[in-house]
mmCIF file of C-alpha atoms in Angstrom:
data_model
loop_
_atom_site.group_PDB
_atom_site.id
_atom_site.type_symbol
_atom_site.label_atom_id
_atom_site.label_comp_id
_atom_site.label_asym_id
_atom_site.label_seq_id
_atom_site.Cartn_x
_atom_site.Cartn_y
_atom_site.Cartn_z
ATOM 1 C CA MET A 15 -5.241 -18.700 21.926
ATOM 2 C CA THR A 16 -7.208 -16.161 19.865
ATOM 3 C CA TYR A 17 -9.214 -16.614 16.692
ATOM 4 C CA LEU A 18 -9.018 -14.111 13.857
ATOM 5 C CA VAL A 19 -12.254 -13.980 11.875
ATOM 6 C CA ILE A 20 -11.967 -13.286 8.146
ATOM 7 C CA LEU A 21 -14.884 -12.595 5.835
ATOM 8 C CA SER A 22 -14.303 -14.041 2.379
ATOM 9 C CA ARG A 23 -16.375 -13.843 -0.779
ATOM 10 C CA ASP A 24 -18.062 -16.950 -2.129
ATOM 11 C CA CYS A 25 -19.168 -15.987 -5.628
ATOM 12 C CA SER A 26 -20.823 -19.352 -6.171
ATOM 13 C CA ARG A 27 -23.241 -18.285 -3.453
ATOM 14 C CA LEU A 28 -24.223 -14.856 -4.711
ATOM 15 C CA LEU A 29 -21.251 -13.122 -3.060
ATOM 16 C CA ILE A 30 -22.463 -14.030 0.441
ATOM 17 C CA PRO A 31 -19.524 -13.504 2.847
ATOM 18 C CA GLN A 32 -18.267 -16.709 4.421
ATOM 19 C CA ILE A 33 -16.755 -16.645 7.919
ATOM 20 C CA LYS A 34 -13.388 -18.311 8.397
ATOM 21 C CA LYS A 35 -11.666 -18.641 11.786
ATOM 22 C CA ILE A 36 -7.876 -18.656 11.936
ATOM 23 C CA LYS A 37 -5.866 -19.420 15.079
ATOM 24 C CA VAL A 38 -3.587 -16.552 16.093
ATOM 25 C CA GLU A 39 -1.577 -15.298 19.061
ATOM 26 C CA LEU A 40 -1.167 -11.587 19.759
ATOM 27 C CA ARG A 41 2.489 -10.611 20.135
ATOM 28 C CA ARG A 42 4.169 -7.249 20.402
ATOM 29 C CA VAL A 43 6.075 -6.165 17.293
ATOM 30 C CA GLY A 44 7.546 -2.667 17.340
ATOM 31 C CA THR A 45 4.928 -0.437 18.951
ATOM 32 C CA GLU A 46 1.897 -2.606 18.147
ATOM 33 C CA TYR A 47 0.393 -5.981 18.945
ATOM 34 C CA THR A 48 0.301 -8.179 15.857
ATOM 35 C CA PRO A 49 -1.600 -11.404 15.102
ATOM 36 C CA PHE A 50 0.882 -14.284 14.778
ATOM 37 C CA TYR A 51 -0.583 -17.161 12.762
ATOM 38 C CA THR A 52 0.231 -20.275 14.761
ATOM 39 C CA GLU A 53 0.115 -22.702 11.825
ATOM 40 C CA ASP A 54 0.310 -22.699 8.039
ATOM 41 C CA THR A 55 -2.916 -21.148 6.760
ATOM 42 C CA GLN A 56 -4.720 -21.241 3.420
ATOM 43 C CA VAL A 57 -6.173 -17.883 2.332
ATOM 44 C CA GLY A 58 -8.124 -17.311 -0.882
ATOM 45 C CA VAL A 59 -6.693 -15.556 -3.950
ATOM 46 C CA TYR A 60 -8.913 -12.867 -5.470
ATOM 47 C CA SER A 61 -8.977 -11.371 -8.957
ATOM 48 C CA TYR A 62 -10.039 -7.953 -10.216
ATOM 49 C CA LEU A 63 -10.384 -6.158 -13.503
ATOM 50 C CA ILE A 64 -8.489 -2.881 -13.331
ATOM 51 C CA THR A 65 -8.273 0.238 -15.438
ATOM 52 C CA LYS A 66 -6.627 3.642 -15.247
ATOM 53 C CA GLN A 67 -7.727 7.189 -15.849
ATOM 54 C CA SER A 68 -6.258 9.404 -18.539
ATOM 55 C CA GLU A 69 -3.368 11.662 -17.636
ATOM 56 C CA ASN A 70 -5.466 14.720 -18.535
ATOM 57 C CA PHE A 71 -8.180 13.645 -16.082
ATOM 58 C CA PHE A 72 -5.833 13.841 -13.098
ATOM 59 C CA VAL A 73 -4.141 17.031 -14.294
ATOM 60 C CA SER A 74 -7.544 18.697 -14.630
ATOM 61 C CA LYS A 75 -8.627 17.489 -11.170
ATOM 62 C CA LEU A 76 -5.450 18.757 -9.549
ATOM 63 C CA LEU A 77 -4.629 21.923 -11.495
ATOM 64 C CA GLY A 78 -7.809 22.906 -13.290
ATOM 65 C CA VAL A 79 -8.281 23.244 -17.039
ATOM 66 C CA THR A 80 -6.893 26.695 -17.804
ATOM 67 C CA ASN A 81 -3.394 28.229 -17.847
ATOM 68 C CA VAL A 82 -1.618 24.887 -17.473
ATOM 69 C CA ASP A 83 1.943 24.754 -18.798
ATOM 70 C CA SER A 84 3.456 21.392 -19.745
ATOM 71 C CA LYS A 85 6.770 19.901 -20.773
ATOM 72 C CA GLU A 86 8.094 16.387 -21.266
ATOM 73 C CA SER A 87 11.494 14.741 -21.074
ATOM 74 C CA SER A 88 12.458 11.042 -21.062
ATOM 75 C CA GLY A 89 9.016 9.764 -20.098
ATOM 76 C CA ILE A 90 8.534 12.388 -17.362
ATOM 77 C CA ALA A 91 5.757 14.926 -17.948
ATOM 78 C CA THR A 92 5.552 18.099 -15.849
ATOM 79 C CA TYR A 93 2.456 20.292 -15.580
ATOM 80 C CA SER A 94 2.247 23.543 -13.655
ATOM 81 C CA THR A 95 0.092 26.590 -12.995
ATOM 82 C CA GLY A 96 2.577 29.239 -11.987
ATOM 83 C CA PRO A 97 5.183 28.578 -9.296
ATOM 84 C CA TYR A 98 2.865 27.198 -6.634
ATOM 85 C CA GLN A 99 1.250 24.014 -7.991
ATOM 86 C CA LYS A 100 2.881 21.276 -10.028
ATOM 87 C CA VAL A 101 2.112 17.746 -11.237
ATOM 88 C CA ILE A 102 4.894 15.388 -12.283
ATOM 89 C CA VAL A 103 3.937 12.180 -14.104
ATOM 90 C CA ASN A 104 6.306 9.229 -14.354
ATOM 91 C CA ARG A 105 4.707 7.469 -17.295
ATOM 92 C CA ASP A 106 6.890 4.366 -17.081
ATOM 93 C CA LYS A 107 5.919 3.719 -13.458
ATOM 94 C CA ASN A 108 2.402 5.184 -13.727
ATOM 95 C CA ILE A 109 3.062 7.489 -10.744
ATOM 96 C CA PHE A 110 1.628 10.978 -10.214
ATOM 97 C CA SER A 111 3.211 13.505 -7.840
ATOM 98 C CA TYR A 112 1.307 16.670 -6.960
ATOM 99 C CA SER A 113 3.093 19.527 -5.142
ATOM 100 C CA ASN A 114 1.223 22.425 -3.565
ATOM 101 C CA PHE A 115 3.586 25.155 -2.333
ATOM 102 C CA ASP A 116 0.615 27.269 -1.263
ATOM 103 C CA ASP A 117 -0.154 24.692 1.437
ATOM 104 C CA ASN A 118 2.808 24.869 3.798
ATOM 105 C CA THR A 119 1.067 24.373 7.137
ATOM 106 C CA VAL A 120 2.135 21.309 9.098
ATOM 107 C CA PRO A 121 -0.840 19.856 11.026
ATOM 108 C CA ARG A 122 -0.495 20.369 14.780
ATOM 109 C CA ASN A 123 -2.016 17.043 15.819
ATOM 110 C CA THR A 124 -3.290 13.729 14.485
ATOM 111 C CA ALA A 125 -6.893 14.908 14.157
ATOM 112 C CA GLN A 126 -5.835 17.870 12.045
ATOM 113 C CA LEU A 127 -3.579 15.625 9.984
ATOM 114 C CA PHE A 128 -6.524 13.408 9.012
ATOM 115 C CA GLU A 129 -8.796 16.382 8.436
ATOM 116 C CA GLN A 130 -6.380 18.070 6.037
ATOM 117 C CA SER A 131 -5.614 14.854 4.183
ATOM 118 C CA SER A 132 -9.289 14.153 3.472
ATOM 119 C CA SER A 133 -9.525 17.060 1.041
ATOM 120 C CA TYR A 134 -6.473 15.791 -0.840
ATOM 121 C CA LEU A 135 -7.944 12.299 -1.095
ATOM 122 C CA LEU A 136 -11.017 13.721 -2.813
ATOM 123 C CA LYS A 137 -8.943 16.099 -4.919
ATOM 124 C CA SER A 138 -6.819 13.242 -6.270
ATOM 125 C CA GLY A 139 -9.583 11.880 -8.510
ATOM 126 C CA LEU A 140 -8.997 8.312 -7.315
ATOM 127 C CA THR A 141 -11.832 6.069 -6.149
ATOM 128 C CA VAL A 142 -11.344 6.279 -2.398
ATOM 129 C CA LYS A 143 -14.288 4.201 -1.152
ATOM 130 C CA ASP A 144 -12.095 1.078 -0.912
ATOM 131 C CA MET A 145 -9.166 2.913 0.723
ATOM 132 C CA ARG A 146 -8.253 2.979 4.385
ATOM 133 C CA TYR A 147 -5.556 4.682 6.417
ATOM 134 C CA PHE A 148 -2.466 2.472 6.674
ATOM 135 C CA GLU A 149 0.323 4.340 8.483
ATOM 136 C CA ASN A 150 1.836 7.692 9.373
ATOM 137 C CA LYS A 151 5.519 8.557 9.354
ATOM 138 C CA ASP A 152 6.972 12.049 9.757
ATOM 139 C CA ASN A 153 3.680 13.779 8.879
ATOM 140 C CA THR A 154 3.206 11.629 5.800
ATOM 141 C CA LEU A 155 -0.032 9.631 5.748
ATOM 142 C CA SER A 156 -0.380 6.616 3.509
ATOM 143 C CA TYR A 157 -3.616 4.992 2.422
ATOM 144 C CA ARG A 158 -4.039 1.572 0.818
ATOM 145 C CA TYR A 159 -6.829 -0.221 -0.957
ATOM 146 C CA TYR A 160 -8.377 -2.853 1.300
ATOM 147 C CA PHE A 161 -10.207 -5.938 0.043
ATOM 148 C CA GLU A 162 -11.514 -8.744 2.239
ATOM 149 C CA GLY A 163 -10.079 -6.796 5.179
ATOM 150 C CA LEU A 164 -6.497 -6.964 3.865
ATOM 151 C CA PRO A 165 -4.296 -4.104 2.538
ATOM 152 C CA VAL A 166 -3.067 -4.162 -1.066
ATOM 153 C CA PHE A 167 0.654 -3.720 -1.765
ATOM 154 C CA LEU A 168 0.932 -2.267 -5.261
ATOM 155 C CA GLU A 169 3.392 -3.366 -7.931
ATOM 156 C CA SER A 170 6.982 -4.404 -7.286
ATOM 157 C CA ASP A 171 7.769 -1.515 -4.913
ATOM 158 C CA ASN A 172 4.960 -2.468 -2.483
ATOM 159 C CA SER A 173 3.764 1.134 -2.535
ATOM 160 C CA ALA A 174 0.591 2.525 -1.032
ATOM 161 C CA ALA A 175 -2.300 3.669 -3.178
ATOM 162 C CA ILE A 176 -1.699 7.259 -2.109
ATOM 163 C CA SER A 177 0.539 9.152 0.315
ATOM 164 C CA ILE A 178 0.171 12.741 1.505
ATOM 165 C CA GLY A 179 3.112 14.468 3.155
ATOM 166 C CA TYR A 180 3.212 17.824 4.951
ATOM 167 C CA SER A 181 6.187 20.115 5.564
ATOM 168 C CA SER A 182 6.774 23.789 6.271
ATOM 169 C CA SER A 183 7.502 24.428 2.596
ATOM 170 C CA VAL A 184 5.147 22.209 0.576
ATOM 171 C CA THR A 185 2.456 19.537 0.686
ATOM 172 C CA ILE A 186 3.133 16.594 -1.644
ATOM 173 C CA MET A 187 0.676 13.908 -2.717
ATOM 174 C CA ILE A 188 1.911 10.794 -4.568
ATOM 175 C CA PHE A 189 -0.343 8.114 -6.026
ATOM 176 C CA LYS A 190 -0.562 5.295 -8.554
ATOM 177 C CA ASN A 191 -2.965 5.523 -11.482
ATOM 178 C CA ILE A 192 -4.844 2.282 -10.894
ATOM 179 C CA ILE A 193 -8.590 1.807 -10.518
ATOM 180 C CA PHE A 194 -10.071 -1.473 -9.261
ATOM 181 C CA GLN A 195 -13.244 -2.043 -11.262
ATOM 182 C CA ILE A 196 -14.889 -5.452 -11.076
ATOM 183 C CA PRO A 197 -14.216 -8.444 -8.793
ATOM 184 C CA ILE A 198 -13.921 -11.705 -10.718
ATOM 185 C CA PRO A 199 -15.751 -14.768 -9.305
ATOM 186 C CA VAL A 200 -13.384 -16.782 -7.147
ATOM 187 C CA ASP A 201 -12.113 -20.054 -8.585
ATOM 188 C CA GLY A 202 -10.996 -21.782 -5.391
ATOM 189 C CA ARG A 203 -7.317 -20.858 -5.593
ATOM 190 C CA THR A 204 -5.551 -20.283 -2.287
ATOM 191 C CA SER A 205 -2.177 -19.046 -1.085
ATOM 192 C CA THR A 206 -0.355 -20.754 1.769
ATOM 193 C CA ILE A 207 0.673 -18.382 4.542
ATOM 194 C CA PRO A 208 3.417 -20.007 6.661
ATOM 195 C CA ALA A 209 3.176 -19.745 10.428
ATOM 196 C CA THR A 210 4.387 -16.275 11.426
ATOM 197 C CA GLU A 211 6.933 -17.638 13.907
ATOM 198 C CA THR A 212 8.500 -19.696 11.093
ATOM 199 C CA LEU A 213 8.941 -16.607 8.921
ATOM 200 C CA VAL A 214 10.348 -14.556 11.799
ATOM 201 C CA LYS A 215 12.948 -17.256 12.581
ATOM 202 C CA GLU A 216 14.001 -17.419 8.923
ATOM 203 C CA ILE A 217 14.395 -13.639 8.800
ATOM 204 C CA ASN A 218 16.339 -13.713 12.090
ATOM 205 C CA GLU A 219 18.681 -16.317 10.592
ATOM 206 C CA LYS A 220 19.171 -13.980 7.629
ATOM 207 C CA GLY A 221 20.622 -11.414 10.061
ATOM 208 C CA VAL A 222 17.656 -9.269 11.103
ATOM 209 C CA HIS A 223 17.271 -8.717 14.865
ATOM 210 C CA ASP A 224 13.862 -8.891 16.524
ATOM 211 C CA ASN A 225 14.016 -5.211 17.462
ATOM 212 C CA GLU A 226 14.591 -4.295 13.796
ATOM 213 C CA ILE A 227 11.252 -5.779 12.734
ATOM 214 C CA GLN A 228 8.938 -2.784 12.965
ATOM 215 C CA ARG A 229 5.668 -4.276 11.772
ATOM 216 C CA ILE A 230 4.187 -7.465 10.274
ATOM 217 C CA GLU A 231 1.095 -7.419 8.091
ATOM 218 C CA LEU A 232 -0.853 -9.998 6.120
ATOM 219 C CA GLY A 233 -1.545 -8.204 2.850
ATOM 220 C CA LEU A 234 -2.482 -8.754 -0.776
ATOM 221 C CA LYS A 235 0.255 -8.779 -3.403
ATOM 222 C CA LEU A 236 -0.875 -7.348 -6.742
ATOM 223 C CA VAL A 237 0.196 -9.708 -9.549
ATOM 224 C CA HIS A 238 -0.603 -8.886 -13.181
ATOM 225 C CA ASP A 239 -2.020 -11.606 -15.396
ATOM 226 C CA LYS A 240 0.501 -12.641 -18.063
ATOM 227 C CA GLU A 241 -2.034 -12.593 -20.891
ATOM 228 C CA ASN A 242 -4.509 -9.886 -19.879
ATOM 229 C CA THR A 243 -2.988 -6.624 -18.616
ATOM 230 C CA ASP A 244 -6.391 -5.498 -17.304
ATOM 231 C CA LEU A 245 -6.634 -8.487 -14.948
ATOM 232 C CA VAL A 246 -4.776 -8.779 -11.642
ATOM 233 C CA ASP A 247 -4.617 -11.368 -8.895
ATOM 234 C CA LEU A 248 -4.515 -10.262 -5.271
ATOM 235 C CA VAL A 249 -2.422 -12.949 -3.596
ATOM 236 C CA PRO A 250 -2.364 -13.144 0.234
ATOM 237 C CA THR A 251 1.248 -12.613 1.299
ATOM 238 C CA MET A 252 3.002 -11.851 4.594
ATOM 239 C CA TYR A 253 4.803 -8.500 4.634
ATOM 240 C CA PHE A 254 7.477 -7.219 7.013
ATOM 241 C CA LYS A 255 8.461 -3.612 7.654
ATOM 242 C CA ILE A 256 12.194 -3.609 8.402
ATOM 243 C CA PHE A 257 14.528 -0.576 8.318
ATOM 244 C CA GLY A 258 11.498 1.525 7.361
ATOM 245 C CA GLU A 259 10.844 -0.486 4.186
ATOM 246 C CA TRP A 260 7.988 -2.862 3.342
ATOM 247 C CA LYS A 261 8.834 -6.153 1.597
ATOM 248 C CA ASP A 262 7.227 -9.557 1.547
ATOM 249 C CA ALA A 263 8.971 -12.238 3.594
ATOM 250 C CA GLN A 264 10.594 -13.981 0.627
ATOM 251 C CA SER A 265 12.023 -10.700 -0.682
ATOM 252 C CA TRP A 266 13.648 -10.023 2.692
ATOM 253 C CA LEU A 267 15.123 -13.530 2.665
ATOM 254 C CA GLN A 268 16.731 -12.706 -0.695
ATOM 255 C CA SER A 269 17.950 -9.235 0.346
ATOM 256 C CA ASP A 270 21.391 -8.024 1.364
ATOM 257 C CA ILE A 271 20.545 -7.270 4.981
ATOM 258 C CA ALA A 272 23.840 -5.553 5.803
ATOM 259 C CA PHE A 273 23.379 -3.189 2.857
ATOM 260 C CA ALA A 274 19.762 -2.473 3.798
ATOM 261 C CA ARG A 275 20.818 -1.706 7.383
ATOM 262 C CA ARG A 276 23.586 0.678 6.238
ATOM 263 C CA THR A 277 21.229 2.433 3.848
ATOM 264 C CA ALA A 278 18.641 2.921 6.601
ATOM 265 C CA ASP A 279 21.310 4.319 8.949
ATOM 266 C CA GLU A 280 22.443 6.809 6.287
ATOM 267 C CA VAL A 281 18.891 8.065 5.818
ATOM 268 C CA LYS A 282 18.417 8.772 9.551
#
Protein backbone atom coordinates (compact mmCIF):
# COMPACT_ATOMS: atom_id res chain seq x y z
CA MET A 1 0.00 0.00 0.00
CA THR A 2 1.24 3.49 -0.91
CA TYR A 3 0.13 6.88 0.35
CA LEU A 4 -0.32 9.81 -2.00
CA VAL A 5 0.32 13.13 -0.26
CA ILE A 6 -1.75 16.11 -1.41
CA LEU A 7 -1.18 19.69 -0.33
CA SER A 8 -4.44 21.59 -0.01
CA ARG A 9 -5.14 25.22 0.80
CA ASP A 10 -6.78 26.14 4.08
CA CYS A 11 -7.79 29.77 3.65
CA SER A 12 -9.10 29.97 7.20
CA ARG A 13 -5.49 29.50 8.25
CA LEU A 14 -3.80 32.13 6.13
CA LEU A 15 -3.45 29.84 3.11
CA ILE A 16 -1.13 27.46 4.98
CA PRO A 17 -0.97 24.19 2.98
CA GLN A 18 -2.49 21.23 4.79
CA ILE A 19 -1.14 17.73 4.18
CA LYS A 20 -3.63 15.01 3.34
CA LYS A 21 -2.68 11.34 2.89
CA ILE A 22 -4.68 9.20 0.49
CA LYS A 23 -4.28 5.42 0.15
CA VAL A 24 -3.31 4.37 -3.37
CA GLU A 25 -1.88 1.40 -5.27
CA LEU A 26 0.41 1.87 -8.26
CA ARG A 27 -0.83 -0.05 -11.30
CA ARG A 28 0.29 -0.05 -14.90
CA VAL A 29 -2.07 1.71 -17.30
CA GLY A 30 -0.89 2.05 -20.90
CA THR A 31 2.80 2.93 -20.72
CA GLU A 32 2.76 4.46 -17.23
CA TYR A 33 2.19 3.52 -13.61
CA THR A 34 -0.90 5.25 -12.24
CA PRO A 35 -2.12 5.78 -8.67
CA PHE A 36 -5.31 3.76 -8.11
CA TYR A 37 -7.36 5.16 -5.22
CA THR A 38 -8.32 2.14 -3.15
CA GLU A 39 -11.43 3.68 -1.58
CA ASP A 40 -13.87 6.52 -2.15
CA THR A 41 -12.01 9.75 -1.41
CA GLN A 42 -13.13 13.28 -0.57
CA VAL A 43 -11.12 16.02 -2.31
CA GLY A 44 -11.70 19.75 -1.87
CA VAL A 45 -13.40 21.95 -4.48
CA TYR A 46 -11.60 25.21 -5.28
CA SER A 47 -12.88 28.45 -6.78
CA TYR A 48 -11.15 31.13 -8.84
CA LEU A 49 -11.98 34.47 -10.36
CA ILE A 50 -11.08 34.41 -14.04
CA THR A 51 -10.75 36.96 -16.79
CA LYS A 52 -9.63 37.06 -20.41
CA GLN A 53 -7.40 39.29 -22.46
CA SER A 54 -8.63 41.34 -25.40
CA GLU A 55 -8.40 39.84 -28.86
CA ASN A 56 -6.08 42.67 -29.94
CA PHE A 57 -3.67 41.85 -27.10
CA PHE A 58 -3.02 38.34 -28.40
CA VAL A 59 -2.90 39.43 -32.05
CA SER A 60 -0.29 42.05 -31.17
CA LYS A 61 1.76 39.54 -29.16
CA LEU A 62 1.72 37.00 -31.96
CA LEU A 63 1.84 39.13 -35.12
CA GLY A 64 3.04 42.54 -34.04
CA VAL A 65 1.18 45.83 -34.43
CA THR A 66 1.88 46.82 -38.03
CA ASN A 67 0.78 45.50 -41.44
CA VAL A 68 -1.84 43.15 -40.00
CA ASP A 69 -4.70 42.24 -42.33
CA SER A 70 -8.00 41.06 -40.86
CA LYS A 71 -11.30 39.60 -41.98
CA GLU A 72 -14.31 38.11 -40.22
CA SER A 73 -16.99 35.60 -41.12
CA SER A 74 -19.59 33.85 -38.93
CA GLY A 75 -17.82 34.52 -35.65
CA ILE A 76 -14.39 33.51 -37.01
CA ALA A 77 -11.79 36.29 -37.22
CA THR A 78 -8.61 35.82 -39.25
CA TYR A 79 -5.50 37.98 -38.90
CA SER A 80 -2.37 37.67 -41.01
CA THR A 81 0.93 39.32 -41.86
CA GLY A 82 1.67 38.08 -45.35
CA PRO A 83 1.52 34.38 -46.20
CA TYR A 84 3.67 33.09 -43.36
CA GLN A 85 1.94 33.95 -40.06
CA LYS A 86 -1.76 33.76 -39.27
CA VAL A 87 -4.06 33.95 -36.24
CA ILE A 88 -7.56 32.50 -36.36
CA VAL A 89 -9.96 33.36 -33.52
CA ASN A 90 -13.08 31.32 -32.83
CA ARG A 91 -15.00 33.88 -30.82
CA ASP A 92 -17.81 31.52 -29.84
CA LYS A 93 -15.40 29.00 -28.30
CA ASN A 94 -12.81 31.57 -27.19
CA ILE A 95 -10.04 29.66 -29.01
CA PHE A 96 -6.96 31.17 -30.68
CA SER A 97 -4.95 29.31 -33.33
CA TYR A 98 -1.58 30.69 -34.41
CA SER A 99 0.16 29.27 -37.51
CA ASN A 100 3.79 30.00 -38.32
CA PHE A 101 4.78 28.68 -41.76
CA ASP A 102 8.26 30.13 -41.34
CA ASP A 103 8.91 27.59 -38.58
CA ASN A 104 8.83 24.23 -40.33
CA THR A 105 11.57 22.40 -38.45
CA VAL A 106 10.47 19.29 -36.58
CA PRO A 107 12.49 18.89 -33.35
CA ARG A 108 14.90 15.96 -33.52
CA ASN A 109 14.51 14.86 -29.90
CA THR A 110 12.53 15.48 -26.72
CA ALA A 111 14.98 18.05 -25.35
CA GLN A 112 14.76 20.11 -28.52
CA LEU A 113 10.98 19.76 -28.50
CA PHE A 114 10.76 21.36 -25.05
CA GLU A 115 13.33 24.00 -25.91
CA GLN A 116 11.46 25.14 -29.02
CA SER A 117 8.09 25.11 -27.29
CA SER A 118 9.29 27.39 -24.49
CA SER A 119 9.55 30.37 -26.83
CA TYR A 120 5.99 29.79 -28.04
CA LEU A 121 4.69 29.62 -24.48
CA LEU A 122 6.12 33.06 -23.79
CA LYS A 123 5.01 34.38 -27.17
CA SER A 124 1.40 33.36 -26.52
CA GLY A 125 0.78 36.12 -23.98
CA LEU A 126 -0.81 33.70 -21.50
CA THR A 127 0.22 33.56 -17.85
CA VAL A 128 2.38 30.45 -17.88
CA LYS A 129 3.61 30.37 -14.27
CA ASP A 130 0.79 27.98 -13.28
CA MET A 131 1.22 25.75 -16.36
CA ARG A 132 3.01 22.43 -16.57
CA TYR A 133 3.73 19.97 -19.35
CA PHE A 134 0.94 17.39 -19.62
CA GLU A 135 1.57 15.12 -22.62
CA ASN A 136 3.16 14.73 -26.03
CA LYS A 137 1.60 13.06 -29.05
CA ASP A 138 3.01 13.13 -32.58
CA ASN A 139 5.26 16.14 -31.88
CA THR A 140 2.41 18.08 -30.31
CA LEU A 141 3.05 19.19 -26.72
CA SER A 142 0.16 20.12 -24.48
CA TYR A 143 0.37 22.15 -21.30
CA ARG A 144 -2.31 22.49 -18.62
CA TYR A 145 -2.87 24.77 -15.68
CA TYR A 146 -2.10 22.97 -12.42
CA PHE A 147 -3.60 23.90 -9.06
CA GLU A 148 -3.10 21.96 -5.83
CA GLY A 149 -0.98 19.55 -7.89
CA LEU A 150 -3.86 18.61 -10.21
CA PRO A 151 -4.29 19.41 -13.95
CA VAL A 152 -7.22 21.54 -15.11
CA PHE A 153 -9.46 20.25 -17.91
CA LEU A 154 -10.96 23.30 -19.60
CA GLU A 155 -14.58 23.70 -20.66
CA SER A 156 -16.74 20.94 -22.10
CA ASP A 157 -14.09 19.63 -24.51
CA ASN A 158 -11.58 18.92 -21.71
CA SER A 159 -8.93 20.80 -23.68
CA ALA A 160 -5.47 21.78 -22.53
CA ALA A 161 -4.56 25.37 -21.79
CA ILE A 162 -2.21 25.40 -24.77
CA SER A 163 -0.89 22.95 -27.36
CA ILE A 164 2.06 23.41 -29.71
CA GLY A 165 2.43 21.13 -32.71
CA TYR A 166 5.36 20.79 -35.11
CA SER A 167 5.39 19.48 -38.68
CA SER A 168 7.56 19.83 -41.76
CA SER A 169 5.25 22.51 -43.15
CA VAL A 170 4.06 24.61 -40.19
CA THR A 171 4.11 25.08 -36.43
CA ILE A 172 0.65 25.55 -34.90
CA MET A 173 -0.17 26.81 -31.41
CA ILE A 174 -3.74 26.56 -30.06
CA PHE A 175 -4.90 28.01 -26.75
CA LYS A 176 -7.92 29.16 -24.77
CA ASN A 177 -8.27 32.80 -23.74
CA ILE A 178 -8.69 32.27 -20.01
CA ILE A 179 -6.66 33.82 -17.21
CA PHE A 180 -6.91 32.55 -13.62
CA GLN A 181 -6.71 35.61 -11.39
CA ILE A 182 -7.60 35.22 -7.73
CA PRO A 183 -8.24 32.09 -5.62
CA ILE A 184 -11.42 32.35 -3.56
CA PRO A 185 -11.26 31.22 0.10
CA VAL A 186 -12.37 27.61 0.36
CA ASP A 187 -15.79 26.97 1.86
CA GLY A 188 -15.41 23.31 2.83
CA ARG A 189 -17.04 21.81 -0.25
CA THR A 190 -15.66 18.49 -1.43
CA SER A 191 -16.08 16.16 -4.39
CA THR A 192 -16.28 12.40 -3.93
CA ILE A 193 -13.81 10.48 -6.07
CA PRO A 194 -14.93 6.83 -6.34
CA ALA A 195 -12.32 4.11 -5.95
CA THR A 196 -10.43 3.84 -9.24
CA GLU A 197 -11.07 0.10 -9.55
CA THR A 198 -14.82 0.77 -9.32
CA LEU A 199 -14.67 3.25 -12.20
CA VAL A 200 -12.52 0.93 -14.32
CA LYS A 201 -14.99 -1.96 -13.85
CA GLU A 202 -17.92 0.28 -14.83
CA ILE A 203 -16.09 1.41 -17.96
CA ASN A 204 -15.18 -2.21 -18.77
CA GLU A 205 -18.85 -3.16 -18.47
CA LYS A 206 -19.64 -0.34 -20.90
CA GLY A 207 -17.50 -2.16 -23.49
CA VAL A 208 -14.02 -0.68 -23.10
CA HIS A 209 -11.17 -3.22 -22.83
CA ASP A 210 -8.37 -2.74 -20.32
CA ASN A 211 -5.81 -2.34 -23.10
CA GLU A 212 -7.87 0.51 -24.59
CA ILE A 213 -7.52 2.63 -21.45
CA GLN A 214 -4.42 4.67 -22.21
CA ARG A 215 -4.19 6.85 -19.12
CA ILE A 216 -6.08 7.76 -15.93
CA GLU A 217 -5.70 11.12 -14.24
CA LEU A 218 -7.29 12.84 -11.26
CA GLY A 219 -7.92 16.35 -12.56
CA LEU A 220 -9.95 19.49 -11.97
CA LYS A 221 -13.09 20.06 -14.01
CA LEU A 222 -13.72 23.74 -14.76
CA VAL A 223 -17.37 24.57 -13.99
CA HIS A 224 -18.71 28.10 -14.52
CA ASP A 225 -20.82 29.68 -11.81
CA LYS A 226 -24.44 30.06 -12.95
CA GLU A 227 -24.76 33.63 -11.70
CA ASN A 228 -21.25 35.06 -12.05
CA THR A 229 -19.48 34.35 -15.35
CA ASP A 230 -16.16 35.51 -13.87
CA LEU A 231 -16.25 32.82 -11.17
CA VAL A 232 -15.40 29.16 -11.75
CA ASP A 233 -15.24 26.08 -9.57
CA LEU A 234 -12.44 23.57 -10.05
CA VAL A 235 -14.07 20.26 -9.16
CA PRO A 236 -11.85 17.19 -8.60
CA THR A 237 -12.89 14.61 -11.19
CA MET A 238 -11.40 11.36 -12.51
CA TYR A 239 -10.49 11.47 -16.20
CA PHE A 240 -9.77 8.62 -18.61
CA LYS A 241 -7.90 8.79 -21.90
CA ILE A 242 -9.49 6.21 -24.21
CA PHE A 243 -9.13 6.04 -28.01
CA GLY A 244 -6.87 9.10 -27.78
CA GLU A 245 -9.60 11.25 -26.20
CA TRP A 246 -9.88 12.64 -22.67
CA LYS A 247 -13.26 12.46 -20.92
CA ASP A 248 -14.32 12.23 -17.31
CA ALA A 249 -15.52 8.82 -16.16
CA GLN A 250 -19.23 9.69 -16.22
CA SER A 251 -18.98 11.03 -19.78
CA TRP A 252 -17.42 7.76 -20.94
CA LEU A 253 -20.22 5.83 -19.23
CA GLN A 254 -22.71 7.86 -21.28
CA SER A 255 -20.80 7.55 -24.57
CA ASP A 256 -21.39 5.32 -27.57
CA ILE A 257 -18.27 3.21 -27.18
CA ALA A 258 -18.61 1.38 -30.50
CA PHE A 259 -18.85 4.70 -32.34
CA ALA A 260 -15.87 6.14 -30.46
CA ARG A 261 -13.81 3.04 -31.30
CA ARG A 262 -14.71 3.24 -35.01
CA THR A 263 -13.90 6.94 -35.11
CA ALA A 264 -10.50 6.34 -33.50
CA ASP A 265 -9.74 3.55 -36.00
CA GLU A 266 -10.61 5.84 -38.93
CA VAL A 267 -8.23 8.51 -37.66
CA LYS A 268 -5.27 6.10 -37.45
